[in-house]
CSV table of C-alpha atoms in Angstrom, one decimal:
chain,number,residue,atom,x,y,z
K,1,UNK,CA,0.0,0.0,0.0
K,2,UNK,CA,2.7,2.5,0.8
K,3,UNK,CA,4.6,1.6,-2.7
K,4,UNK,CA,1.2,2.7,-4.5
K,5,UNK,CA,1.2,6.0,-2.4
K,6,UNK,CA,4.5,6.5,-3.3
K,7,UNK,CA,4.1,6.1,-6.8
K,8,UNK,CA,1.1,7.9,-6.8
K,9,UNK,CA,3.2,10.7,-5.4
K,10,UNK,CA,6.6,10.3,-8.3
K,11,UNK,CA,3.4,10.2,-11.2
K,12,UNK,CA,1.7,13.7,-9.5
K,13,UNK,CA,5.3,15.1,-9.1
K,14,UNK,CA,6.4,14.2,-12.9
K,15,UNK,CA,3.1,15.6,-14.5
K,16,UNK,CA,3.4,18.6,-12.5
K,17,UNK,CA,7.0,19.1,-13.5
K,18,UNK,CA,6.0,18.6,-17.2
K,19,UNK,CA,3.3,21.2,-16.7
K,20,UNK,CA,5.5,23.8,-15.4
K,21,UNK,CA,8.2,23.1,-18.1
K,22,UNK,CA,5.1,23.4,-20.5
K,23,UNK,CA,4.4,26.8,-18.8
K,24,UNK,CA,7.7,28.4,-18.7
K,25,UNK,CA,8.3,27.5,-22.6
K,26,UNK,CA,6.0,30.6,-23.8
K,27,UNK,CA,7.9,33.0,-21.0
K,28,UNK,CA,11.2,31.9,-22.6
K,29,UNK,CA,11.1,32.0,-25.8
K,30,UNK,CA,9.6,35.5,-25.5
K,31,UNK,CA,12.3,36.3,-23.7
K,32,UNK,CA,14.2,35.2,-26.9
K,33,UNK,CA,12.6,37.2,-29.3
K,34,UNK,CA,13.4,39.9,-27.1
K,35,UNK,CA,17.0,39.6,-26.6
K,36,UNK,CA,18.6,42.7,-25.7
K,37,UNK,CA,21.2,44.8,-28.0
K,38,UNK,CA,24.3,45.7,-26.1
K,39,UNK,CA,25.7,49.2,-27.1
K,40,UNK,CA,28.9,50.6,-26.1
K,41,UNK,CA,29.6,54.7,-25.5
K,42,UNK,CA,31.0,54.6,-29.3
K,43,UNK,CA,27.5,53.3,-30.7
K,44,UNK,CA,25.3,55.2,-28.9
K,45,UNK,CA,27.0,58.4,-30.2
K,46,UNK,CA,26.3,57.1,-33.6
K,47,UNK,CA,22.4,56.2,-32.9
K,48,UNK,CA,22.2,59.6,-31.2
K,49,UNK,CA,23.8,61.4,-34.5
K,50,UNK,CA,21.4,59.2,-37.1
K,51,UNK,CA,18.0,58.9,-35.2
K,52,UNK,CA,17.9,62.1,-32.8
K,53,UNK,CA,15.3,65.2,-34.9
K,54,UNK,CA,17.9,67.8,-34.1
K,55,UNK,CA,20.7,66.4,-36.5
K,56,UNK,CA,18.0,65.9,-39.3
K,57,UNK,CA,17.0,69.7,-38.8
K,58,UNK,CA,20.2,70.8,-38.8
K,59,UNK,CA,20.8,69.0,-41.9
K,60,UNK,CA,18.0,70.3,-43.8
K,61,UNK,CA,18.3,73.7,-42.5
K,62,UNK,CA,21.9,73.8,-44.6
K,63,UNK,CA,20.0,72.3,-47.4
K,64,UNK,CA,17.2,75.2,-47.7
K,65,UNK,CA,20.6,77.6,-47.6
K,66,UNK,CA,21.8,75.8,-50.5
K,67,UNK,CA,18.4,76.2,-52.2
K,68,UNK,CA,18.4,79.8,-51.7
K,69,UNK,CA,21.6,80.3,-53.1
K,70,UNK,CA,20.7,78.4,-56.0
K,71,UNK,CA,17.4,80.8,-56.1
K,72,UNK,CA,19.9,84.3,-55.7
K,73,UNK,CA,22.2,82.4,-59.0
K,74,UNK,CA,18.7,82.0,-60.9
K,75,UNK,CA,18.4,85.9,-60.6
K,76,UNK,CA,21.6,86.3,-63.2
K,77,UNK,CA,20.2,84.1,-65.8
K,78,UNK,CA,18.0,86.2,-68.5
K,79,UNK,CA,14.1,86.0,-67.5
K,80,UNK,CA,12.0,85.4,-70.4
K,81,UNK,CA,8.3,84.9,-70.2
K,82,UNK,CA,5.4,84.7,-73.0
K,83,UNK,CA,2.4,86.0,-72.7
K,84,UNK,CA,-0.9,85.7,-74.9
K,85,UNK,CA,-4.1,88.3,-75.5
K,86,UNK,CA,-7.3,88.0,-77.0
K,87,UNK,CA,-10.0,90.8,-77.2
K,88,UNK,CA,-13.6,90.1,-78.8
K,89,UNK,CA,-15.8,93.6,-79.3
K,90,UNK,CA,-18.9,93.6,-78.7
K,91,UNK,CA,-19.8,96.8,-79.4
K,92,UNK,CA,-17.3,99.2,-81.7
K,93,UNK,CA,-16.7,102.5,-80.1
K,94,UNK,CA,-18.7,105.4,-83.1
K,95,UNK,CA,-16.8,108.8,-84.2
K,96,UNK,CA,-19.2,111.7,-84.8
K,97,UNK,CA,-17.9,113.7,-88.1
K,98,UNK,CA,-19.2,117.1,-90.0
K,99,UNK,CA,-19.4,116.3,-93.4
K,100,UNK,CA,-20.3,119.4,-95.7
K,101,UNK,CA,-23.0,120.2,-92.9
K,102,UNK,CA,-23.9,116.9,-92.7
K,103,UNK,CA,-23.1,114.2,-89.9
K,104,UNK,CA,-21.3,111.4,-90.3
K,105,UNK,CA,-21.1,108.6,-87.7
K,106,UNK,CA,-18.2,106.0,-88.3
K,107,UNK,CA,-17.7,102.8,-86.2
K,108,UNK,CA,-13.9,102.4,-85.1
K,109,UNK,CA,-11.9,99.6,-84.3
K,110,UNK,CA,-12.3,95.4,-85.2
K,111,UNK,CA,-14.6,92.9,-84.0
K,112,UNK,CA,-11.5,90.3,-82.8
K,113,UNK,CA,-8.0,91.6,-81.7
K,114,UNK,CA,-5.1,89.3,-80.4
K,115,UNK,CA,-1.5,89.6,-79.7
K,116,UNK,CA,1.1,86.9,-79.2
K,117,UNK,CA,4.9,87.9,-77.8
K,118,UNK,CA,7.3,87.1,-75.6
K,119,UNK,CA,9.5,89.5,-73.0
K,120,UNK,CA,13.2,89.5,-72.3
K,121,UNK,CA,15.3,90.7,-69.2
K,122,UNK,CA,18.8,90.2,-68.4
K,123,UNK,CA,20.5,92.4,-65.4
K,124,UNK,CA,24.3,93.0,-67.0
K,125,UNK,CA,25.4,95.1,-64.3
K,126,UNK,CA,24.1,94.4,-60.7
K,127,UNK,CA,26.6,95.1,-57.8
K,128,UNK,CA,24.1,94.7,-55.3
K,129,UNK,CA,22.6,91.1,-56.6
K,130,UNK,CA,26.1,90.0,-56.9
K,131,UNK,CA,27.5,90.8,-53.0
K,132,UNK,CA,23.8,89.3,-52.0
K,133,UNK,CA,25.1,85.9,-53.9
K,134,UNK,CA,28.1,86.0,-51.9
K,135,UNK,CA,26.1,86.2,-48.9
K,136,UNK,CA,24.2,83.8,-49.4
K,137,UNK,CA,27.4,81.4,-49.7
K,138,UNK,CA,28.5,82.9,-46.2
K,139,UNK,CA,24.5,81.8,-45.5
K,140,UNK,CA,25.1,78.3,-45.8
K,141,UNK,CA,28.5,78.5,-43.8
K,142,UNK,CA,27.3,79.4,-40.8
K,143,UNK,CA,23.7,76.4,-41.5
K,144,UNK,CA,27.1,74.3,-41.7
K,145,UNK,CA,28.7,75.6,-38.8
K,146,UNK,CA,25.5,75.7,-36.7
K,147,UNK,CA,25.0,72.0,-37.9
K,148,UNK,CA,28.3,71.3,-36.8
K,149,UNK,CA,27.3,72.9,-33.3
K,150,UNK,CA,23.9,71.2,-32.6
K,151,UNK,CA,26.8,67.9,-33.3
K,152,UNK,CA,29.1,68.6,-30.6
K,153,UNK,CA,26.1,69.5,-28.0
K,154,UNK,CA,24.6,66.4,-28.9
K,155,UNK,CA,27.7,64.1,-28.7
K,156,UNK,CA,28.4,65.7,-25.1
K,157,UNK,CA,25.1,65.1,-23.9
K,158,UNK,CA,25.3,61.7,-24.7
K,159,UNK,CA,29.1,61.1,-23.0
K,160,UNK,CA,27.6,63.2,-20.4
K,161,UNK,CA,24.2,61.0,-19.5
K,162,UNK,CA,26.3,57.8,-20.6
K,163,UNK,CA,28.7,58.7,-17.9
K,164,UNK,CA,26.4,59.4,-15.9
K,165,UNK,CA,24.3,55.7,-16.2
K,166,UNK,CA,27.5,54.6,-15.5
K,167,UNK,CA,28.4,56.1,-12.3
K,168,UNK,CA,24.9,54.8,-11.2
K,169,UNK,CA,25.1,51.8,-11.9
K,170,UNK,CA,28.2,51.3,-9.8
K,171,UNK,CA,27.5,53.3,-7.1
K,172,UNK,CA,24.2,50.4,-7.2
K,173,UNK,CA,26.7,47.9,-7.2
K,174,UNK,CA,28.8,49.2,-4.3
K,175,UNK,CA,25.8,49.8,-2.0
K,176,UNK,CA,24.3,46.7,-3.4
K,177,UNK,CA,27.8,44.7,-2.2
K,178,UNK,CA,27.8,46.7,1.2
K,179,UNK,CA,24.5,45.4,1.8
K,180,UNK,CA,25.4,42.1,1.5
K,181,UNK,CA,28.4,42.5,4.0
K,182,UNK,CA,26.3,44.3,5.9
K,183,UNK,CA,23.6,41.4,5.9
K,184,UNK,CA,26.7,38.8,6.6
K,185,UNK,CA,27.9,41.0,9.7
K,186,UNK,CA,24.5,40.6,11.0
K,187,UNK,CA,24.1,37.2,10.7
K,188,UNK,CA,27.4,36.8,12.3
K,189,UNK,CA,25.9,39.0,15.2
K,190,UNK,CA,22.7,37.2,15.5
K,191,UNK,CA,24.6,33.6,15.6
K,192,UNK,CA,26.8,35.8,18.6
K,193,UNK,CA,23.4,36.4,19.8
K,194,UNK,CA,22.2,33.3,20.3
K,195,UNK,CA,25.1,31.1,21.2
K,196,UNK,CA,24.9,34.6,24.2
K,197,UNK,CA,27.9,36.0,23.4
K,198,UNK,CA,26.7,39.4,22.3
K,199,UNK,CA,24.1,41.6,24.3
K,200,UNK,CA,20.6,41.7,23.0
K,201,UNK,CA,21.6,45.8,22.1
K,202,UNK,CA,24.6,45.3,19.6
K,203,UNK,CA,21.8,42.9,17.9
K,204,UNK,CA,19.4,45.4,17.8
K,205,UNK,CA,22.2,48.0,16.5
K,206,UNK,CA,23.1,45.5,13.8
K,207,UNK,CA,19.5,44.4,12.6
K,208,UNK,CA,18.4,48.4,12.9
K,209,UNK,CA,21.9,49.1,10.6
K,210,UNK,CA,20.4,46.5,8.0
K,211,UNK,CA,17.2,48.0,7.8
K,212,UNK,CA,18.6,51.4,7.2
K,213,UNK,CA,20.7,50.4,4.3
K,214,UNK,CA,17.4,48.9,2.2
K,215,UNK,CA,16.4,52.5,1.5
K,216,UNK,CA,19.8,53.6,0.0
K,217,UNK,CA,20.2,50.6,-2.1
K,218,UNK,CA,16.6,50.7,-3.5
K,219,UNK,CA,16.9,54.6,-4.5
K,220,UNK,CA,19.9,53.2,-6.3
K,221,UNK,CA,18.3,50.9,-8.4
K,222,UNK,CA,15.3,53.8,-9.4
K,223,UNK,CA,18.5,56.0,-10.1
K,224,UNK,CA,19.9,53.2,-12.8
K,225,UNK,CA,16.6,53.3,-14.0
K,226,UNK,CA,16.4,56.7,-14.5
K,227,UNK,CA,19.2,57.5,-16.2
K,228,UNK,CA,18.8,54.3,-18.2
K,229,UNK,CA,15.5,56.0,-19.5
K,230,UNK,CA,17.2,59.1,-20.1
K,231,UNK,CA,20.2,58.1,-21.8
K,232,UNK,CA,17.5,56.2,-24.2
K,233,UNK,CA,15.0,59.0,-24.6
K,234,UNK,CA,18.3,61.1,-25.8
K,235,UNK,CA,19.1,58.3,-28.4
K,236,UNK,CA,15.7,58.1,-29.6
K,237,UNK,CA,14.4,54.9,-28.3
K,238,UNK,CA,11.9,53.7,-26.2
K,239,UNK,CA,12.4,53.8,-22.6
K,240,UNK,CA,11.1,50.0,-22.9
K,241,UNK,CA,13.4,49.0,-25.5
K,242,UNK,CA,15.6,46.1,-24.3
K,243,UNK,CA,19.0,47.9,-24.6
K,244,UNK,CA,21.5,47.0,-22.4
K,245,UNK,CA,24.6,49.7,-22.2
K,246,UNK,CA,28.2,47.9,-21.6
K,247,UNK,CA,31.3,49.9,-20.0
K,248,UNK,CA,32.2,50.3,-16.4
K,249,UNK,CA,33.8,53.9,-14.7
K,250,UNK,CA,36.6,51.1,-13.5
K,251,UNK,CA,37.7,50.4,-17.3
K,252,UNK,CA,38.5,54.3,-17.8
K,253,UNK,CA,41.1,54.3,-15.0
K,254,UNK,CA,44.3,53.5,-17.0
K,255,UNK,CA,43.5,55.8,-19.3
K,256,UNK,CA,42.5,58.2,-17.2
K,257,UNK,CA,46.0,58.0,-15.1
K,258,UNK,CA,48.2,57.8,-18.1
K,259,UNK,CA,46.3,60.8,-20.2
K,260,UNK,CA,48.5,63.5,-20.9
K,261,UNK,CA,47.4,67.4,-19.8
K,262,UNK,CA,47.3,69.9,-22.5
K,263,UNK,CA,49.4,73.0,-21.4
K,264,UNK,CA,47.8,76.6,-21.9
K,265,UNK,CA,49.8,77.1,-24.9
K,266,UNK,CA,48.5,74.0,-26.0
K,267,UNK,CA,44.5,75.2,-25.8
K,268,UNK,CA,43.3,76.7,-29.1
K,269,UNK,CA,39.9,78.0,-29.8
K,270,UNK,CA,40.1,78.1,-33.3
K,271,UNK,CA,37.5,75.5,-33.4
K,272,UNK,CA,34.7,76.5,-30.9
K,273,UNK,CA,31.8,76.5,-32.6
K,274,UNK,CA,30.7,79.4,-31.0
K,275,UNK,CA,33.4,82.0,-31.7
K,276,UNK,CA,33.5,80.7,-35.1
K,277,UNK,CA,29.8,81.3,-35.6
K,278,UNK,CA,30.2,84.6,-34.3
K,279,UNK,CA,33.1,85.2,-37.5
K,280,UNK,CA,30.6,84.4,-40.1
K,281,UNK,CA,28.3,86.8,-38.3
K,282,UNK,CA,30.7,89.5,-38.6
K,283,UNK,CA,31.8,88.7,-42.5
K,284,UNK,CA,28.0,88.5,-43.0
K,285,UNK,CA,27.8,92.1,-41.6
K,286,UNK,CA,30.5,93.2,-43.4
K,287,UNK,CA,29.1,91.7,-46.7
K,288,UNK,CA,25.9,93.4,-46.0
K,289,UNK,CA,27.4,97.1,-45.9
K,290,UNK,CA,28.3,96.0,-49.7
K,291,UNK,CA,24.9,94.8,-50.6
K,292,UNK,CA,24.0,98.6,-49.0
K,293,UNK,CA,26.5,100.4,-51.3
K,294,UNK,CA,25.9,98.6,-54.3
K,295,UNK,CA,22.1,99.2,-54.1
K,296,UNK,CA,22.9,102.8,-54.8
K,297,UNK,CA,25.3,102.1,-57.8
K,298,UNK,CA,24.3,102.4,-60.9
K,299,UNK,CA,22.5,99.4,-62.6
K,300,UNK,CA,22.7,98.2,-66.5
K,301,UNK,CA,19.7,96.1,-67.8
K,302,UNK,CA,19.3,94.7,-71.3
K,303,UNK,CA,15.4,94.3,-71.8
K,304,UNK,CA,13.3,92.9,-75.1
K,305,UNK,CA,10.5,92.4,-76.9
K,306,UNK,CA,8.8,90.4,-79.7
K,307,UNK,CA,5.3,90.7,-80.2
K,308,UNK,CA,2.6,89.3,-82.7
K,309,UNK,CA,-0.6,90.5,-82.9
K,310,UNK,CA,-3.6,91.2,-85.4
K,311,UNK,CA,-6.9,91.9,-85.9
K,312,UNK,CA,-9.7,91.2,-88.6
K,313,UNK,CA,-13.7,91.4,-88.1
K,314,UNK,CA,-16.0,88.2,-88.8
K,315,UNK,CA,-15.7,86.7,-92.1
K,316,UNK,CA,-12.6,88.5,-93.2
K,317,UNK,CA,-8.9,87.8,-93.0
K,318,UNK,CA,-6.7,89.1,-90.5
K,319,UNK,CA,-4.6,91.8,-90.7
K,320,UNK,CA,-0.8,90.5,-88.8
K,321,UNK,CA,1.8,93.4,-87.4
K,322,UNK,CA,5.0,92.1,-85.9
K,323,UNK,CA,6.7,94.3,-83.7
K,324,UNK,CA,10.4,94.0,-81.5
K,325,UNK,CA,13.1,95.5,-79.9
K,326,UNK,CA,15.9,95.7,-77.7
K,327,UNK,CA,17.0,97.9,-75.2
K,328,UNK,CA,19.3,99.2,-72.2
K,329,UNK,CA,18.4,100.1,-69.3
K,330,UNK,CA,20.6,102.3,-67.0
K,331,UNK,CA,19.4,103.2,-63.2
K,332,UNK,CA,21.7,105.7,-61.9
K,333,UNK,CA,20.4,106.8,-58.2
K,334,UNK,CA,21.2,110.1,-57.0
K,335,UNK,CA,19.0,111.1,-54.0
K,336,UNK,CA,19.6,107.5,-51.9
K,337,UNK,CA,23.4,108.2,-51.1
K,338,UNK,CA,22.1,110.0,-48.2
K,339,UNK,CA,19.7,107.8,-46.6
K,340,UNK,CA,22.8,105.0,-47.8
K,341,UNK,CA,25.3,106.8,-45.6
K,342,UNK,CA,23.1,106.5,-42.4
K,343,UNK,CA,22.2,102.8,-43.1
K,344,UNK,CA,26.5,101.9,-43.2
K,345,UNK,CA,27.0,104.1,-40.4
K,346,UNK,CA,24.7,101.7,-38.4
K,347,UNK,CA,25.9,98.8,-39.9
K,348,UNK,CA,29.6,99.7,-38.3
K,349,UNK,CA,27.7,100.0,-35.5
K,350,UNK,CA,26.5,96.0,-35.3
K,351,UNK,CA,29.6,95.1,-36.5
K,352,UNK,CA,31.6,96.9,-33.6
K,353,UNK,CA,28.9,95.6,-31.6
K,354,UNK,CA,29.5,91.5,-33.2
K,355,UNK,CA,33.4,92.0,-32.3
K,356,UNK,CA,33.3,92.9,-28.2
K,357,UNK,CA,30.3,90.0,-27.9
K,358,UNK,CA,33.1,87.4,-29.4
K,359,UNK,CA,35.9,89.2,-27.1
K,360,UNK,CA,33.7,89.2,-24.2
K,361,UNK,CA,32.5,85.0,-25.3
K,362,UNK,CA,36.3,84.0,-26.2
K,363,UNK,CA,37.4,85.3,-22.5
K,364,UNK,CA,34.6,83.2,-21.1
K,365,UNK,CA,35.3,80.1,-22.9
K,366,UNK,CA,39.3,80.7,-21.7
K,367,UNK,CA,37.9,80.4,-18.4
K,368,UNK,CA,35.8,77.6,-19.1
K,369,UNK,CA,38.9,75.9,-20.2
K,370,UNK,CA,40.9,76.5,-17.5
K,371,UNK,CA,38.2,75.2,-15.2
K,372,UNK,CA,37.8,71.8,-17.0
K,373,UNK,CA,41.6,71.4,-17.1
K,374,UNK,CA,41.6,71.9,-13.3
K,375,UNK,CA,38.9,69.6,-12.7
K,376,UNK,CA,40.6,67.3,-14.7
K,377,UNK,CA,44.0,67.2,-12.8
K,378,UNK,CA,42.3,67.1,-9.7
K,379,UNK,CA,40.3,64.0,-10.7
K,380,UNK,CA,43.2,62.4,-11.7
K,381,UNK,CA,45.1,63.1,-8.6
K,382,UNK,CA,41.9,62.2,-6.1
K,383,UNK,CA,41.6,59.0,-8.4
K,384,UNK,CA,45.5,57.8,-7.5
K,385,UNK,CA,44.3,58.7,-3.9
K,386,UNK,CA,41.1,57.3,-4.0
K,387,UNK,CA,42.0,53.6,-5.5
K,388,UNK,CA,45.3,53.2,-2.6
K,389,UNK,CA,42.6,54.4,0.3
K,390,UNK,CA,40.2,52.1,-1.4
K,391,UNK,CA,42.7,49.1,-1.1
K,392,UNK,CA,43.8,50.0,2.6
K,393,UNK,CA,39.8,50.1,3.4
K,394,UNK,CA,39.3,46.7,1.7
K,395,UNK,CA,42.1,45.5,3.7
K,396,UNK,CA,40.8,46.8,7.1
K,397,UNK,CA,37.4,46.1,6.3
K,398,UNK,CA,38.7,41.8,5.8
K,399,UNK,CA,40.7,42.7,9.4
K,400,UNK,CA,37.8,44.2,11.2
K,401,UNK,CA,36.0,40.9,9.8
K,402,UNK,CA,38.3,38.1,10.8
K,403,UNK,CA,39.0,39.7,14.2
K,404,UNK,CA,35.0,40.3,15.0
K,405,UNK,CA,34.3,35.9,14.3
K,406,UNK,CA,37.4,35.3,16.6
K,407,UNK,CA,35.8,38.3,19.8
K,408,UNK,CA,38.8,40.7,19.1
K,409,UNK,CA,37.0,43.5,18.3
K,410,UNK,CA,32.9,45.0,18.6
K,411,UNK,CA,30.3,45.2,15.8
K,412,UNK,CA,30.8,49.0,15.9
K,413,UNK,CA,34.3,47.9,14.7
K,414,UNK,CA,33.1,46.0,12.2
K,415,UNK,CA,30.6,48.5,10.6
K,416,UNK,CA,32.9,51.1,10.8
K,417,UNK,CA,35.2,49.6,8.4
K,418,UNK,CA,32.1,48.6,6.4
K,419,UNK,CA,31.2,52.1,6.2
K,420,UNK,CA,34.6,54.0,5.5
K,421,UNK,CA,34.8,50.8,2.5
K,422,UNK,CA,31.4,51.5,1.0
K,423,UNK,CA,32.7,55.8,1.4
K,424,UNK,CA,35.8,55.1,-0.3
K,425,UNK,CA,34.5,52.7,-3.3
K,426,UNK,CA,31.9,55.9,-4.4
K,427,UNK,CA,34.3,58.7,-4.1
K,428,UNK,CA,36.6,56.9,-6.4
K,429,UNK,CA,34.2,56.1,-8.6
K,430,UNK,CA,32.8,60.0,-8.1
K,431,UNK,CA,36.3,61.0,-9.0
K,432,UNK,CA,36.3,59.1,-12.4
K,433,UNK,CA,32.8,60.6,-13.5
K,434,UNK,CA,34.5,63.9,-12.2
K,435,UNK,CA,37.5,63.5,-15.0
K,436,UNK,CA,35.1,62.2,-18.2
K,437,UNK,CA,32.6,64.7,-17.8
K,438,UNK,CA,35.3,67.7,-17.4
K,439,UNK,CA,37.0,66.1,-20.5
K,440,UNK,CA,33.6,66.0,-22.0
K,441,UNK,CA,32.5,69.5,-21.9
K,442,UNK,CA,36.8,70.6,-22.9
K,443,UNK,CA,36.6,68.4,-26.2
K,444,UNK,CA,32.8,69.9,-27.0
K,445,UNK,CA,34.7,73.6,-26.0
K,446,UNK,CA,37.2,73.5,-28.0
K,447,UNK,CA,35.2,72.1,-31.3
K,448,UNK,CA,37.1,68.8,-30.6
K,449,UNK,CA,34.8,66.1,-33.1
């Protein structure tokens, strides 16, 4: 009877096992169909560069420059247009004459009138629709330059929030690991506990300590989250998208100590986007005080005309008169020079203006510099620090251990080493994200691509 039971019991424990296999098929190979994509730092710049709207507007924004260029170069071709008239009368206009005393009433003009031609214009000399060409050129400079801009700001946003996933997800990991040496330290007190070899108040300290650290670890994990979400939004993706972003703040540390700092002479703002957009502004101002004195220069036209046209009434043939000619046109302005001389005088104006903002902007980006650069030598001085006091806590922290299991020192001991660890693991971490984001904003500062 009890051989039955128990093979009643291997039969109900097999088919339930097949059951659950059976239900955990669907859940898997979902899971398979949504594998996630790993991308590195280097391939999310590149999905942020093709999928994000700002590049595309950027990009199109140069392109409408280059079609109004195209539009101002259209302007120098000749323009010739045809154009078509018919006129039917329905009633003729009469002329009243004196005849020898006698009044004589005569109908003018034909019942059908039409004229066929076509019109030429050709501008020969045009200083001001030549220096507006050339701005338009300088036009789709600064769309280029401004293209170029909206690149940099996006590339350091996304080294910026990438860094900045990063540095949560291993300050989760740290408080995630101090947790669990936190939940091992109270295990080991509440074994002390019971075998009565610690009071009932450093086991109340030590399960109170536990509880406290929950908190910190599960704001950590919302933080991951968050700036997972944001670093996706600013690629374009969904927030739900199974992405998974590879790189730790750790692998950057060689490089970080062995990078080489760029000497004042060294820093060059040639390339800053800004001050560079600020030069086309000024050639642009420049080029308009020509587009001001060539509209009041004297302009040469070529003009022409040939014409077809006839008229007939009903039932009779038409009578044809072809007509052209050709012609120069010269428009020499006299009056306008002195309304011209105002409009320069306040285009030096903006121009003088244009200069002191780019003084006033390169002094502020020299600054800038200068910060980042000291940021960046004191990261990488704090990160030397930081990893040797990082080693000497690990150390103590594996002391304080050993010596609490064998009664050589208290739990306060203990958790004091846990803390100082779990201190020194984020600052060095802190000091790493403290070096790529001040390298970040100097390579976006100095128009470095």
């Amino acid at each position: 009877m009890k051989k039955m039971r128990k093979k009643q019991v291997q039969s109900l424990s097999c088919l339930f096992a097949m059951a659950l296999v059976c239900m955990m098929m669907p859940s898997r190979l979902r899971a398979q169909a949504q594998d996630s994509v790993h991308v590195d730092l280097q391939k999310a710049i590149e999905i942020a560069l093709s999928e994000t709207p700002t590049m595309r507007i950027a990009d199109r924004t140069v392109q409408i420059k280059q079609e109004y260029k195209k539009e101002q170069i259209a302007a120098l071709f000749p323009d010739v247009s045809i154009a078509a008239n018919y006129n039917r009368t329905l009633l003729k206009q009469q002329m009243s004459m004196d005849m020898g005393g006698q009044t004589m009433n005569i109908k003018v003009g034909r019942d059908n009138t039409y004229s066929v031609g076509a019109n030429l214009s050709l501008p020969l000399i045009a200083p001001a629709l030549w220096s507006n060409l050339k701005l338009s050129s300088m036009d789709i400079e600064l769309a280029q330059e401004a293209a170029r801009s909206s690149k940099l700001e996006l590339v350091n946003q996304v080294k910026q929030a990438y860094y900045l996933y990063l540095l949560a997800k291993q300050s989760y990991e740290v408080l995630l690991k101090s947790y669990a040496n936190i939940e091992a330290s109270n295990q080991l007190v509440t074994n002390s506990y019971n075998q009565g070899l610690v009071s009932e108040f450093e086991k109340l300290r030590s399960d109170v300590t536990l509880q406290n650290q929950r908190p910190a670890v599960s704001s950590a994990a919302k933080s991951v989250r968050l700036a997972d979400m944001r670093l996706k939004v600013l690629l374009g993706m969904n927030i739900d998208e199974p992405v998974i972003f590879d790189g730790k703040l750790d692998d950057y540390e060689e490089s970080v100590l062995n990078a080489t700092m760029p000497s004042e002479q060294d820093i060059q703002l040639a390339q800053n986007s800004a001050l560079r957009q600020l030069d086309l502004g000024i050639q642009e101002l420049e080029q308009s005080k020509k587009i001001i004195t060539g509209a009041s220069l004297p302009m040469l036209a070529l003009a022409g005309a040939f014409q077809y046209s006839g008229m007939g009434d009903d039932g009779q043939a038409f009578n044809n008169y072809p007509y052209s000619y050709l012609a120069l046109s010269l428009q020499v302005p006299i009056i306008s020079w002195v309304s011209t001389s105002y409009k320069l005088k306040q285009s030096d104006l903006n121009i003088q203006n244009m200069r002191d903002q780019r003084l006033d902007a390169e002094r502020n980006l020299l600054i800038g510099v200068q910060s980042y650069l000291n940021d960046m030598q004191q990261a990488i001085e704090d990160i030397a620090a930081d990893r040797e006091t990082m080693m000497q806590a690990q150390k103590a922290y594996d002391i304080a251990k050993k010596q609490y299991e064998v009664g050589m020192n208290t739990w306060l001991d203990l958790n004091t080493a846990e803390l100082t660890l779990t201190s020194t693991q984020l600052t060095y971490c802190q000091s790493i994200f403290n070096y790529l984001t001040a390298k970040a904003n100097l390579d976006a500062t100095l128009g470095v691509e």
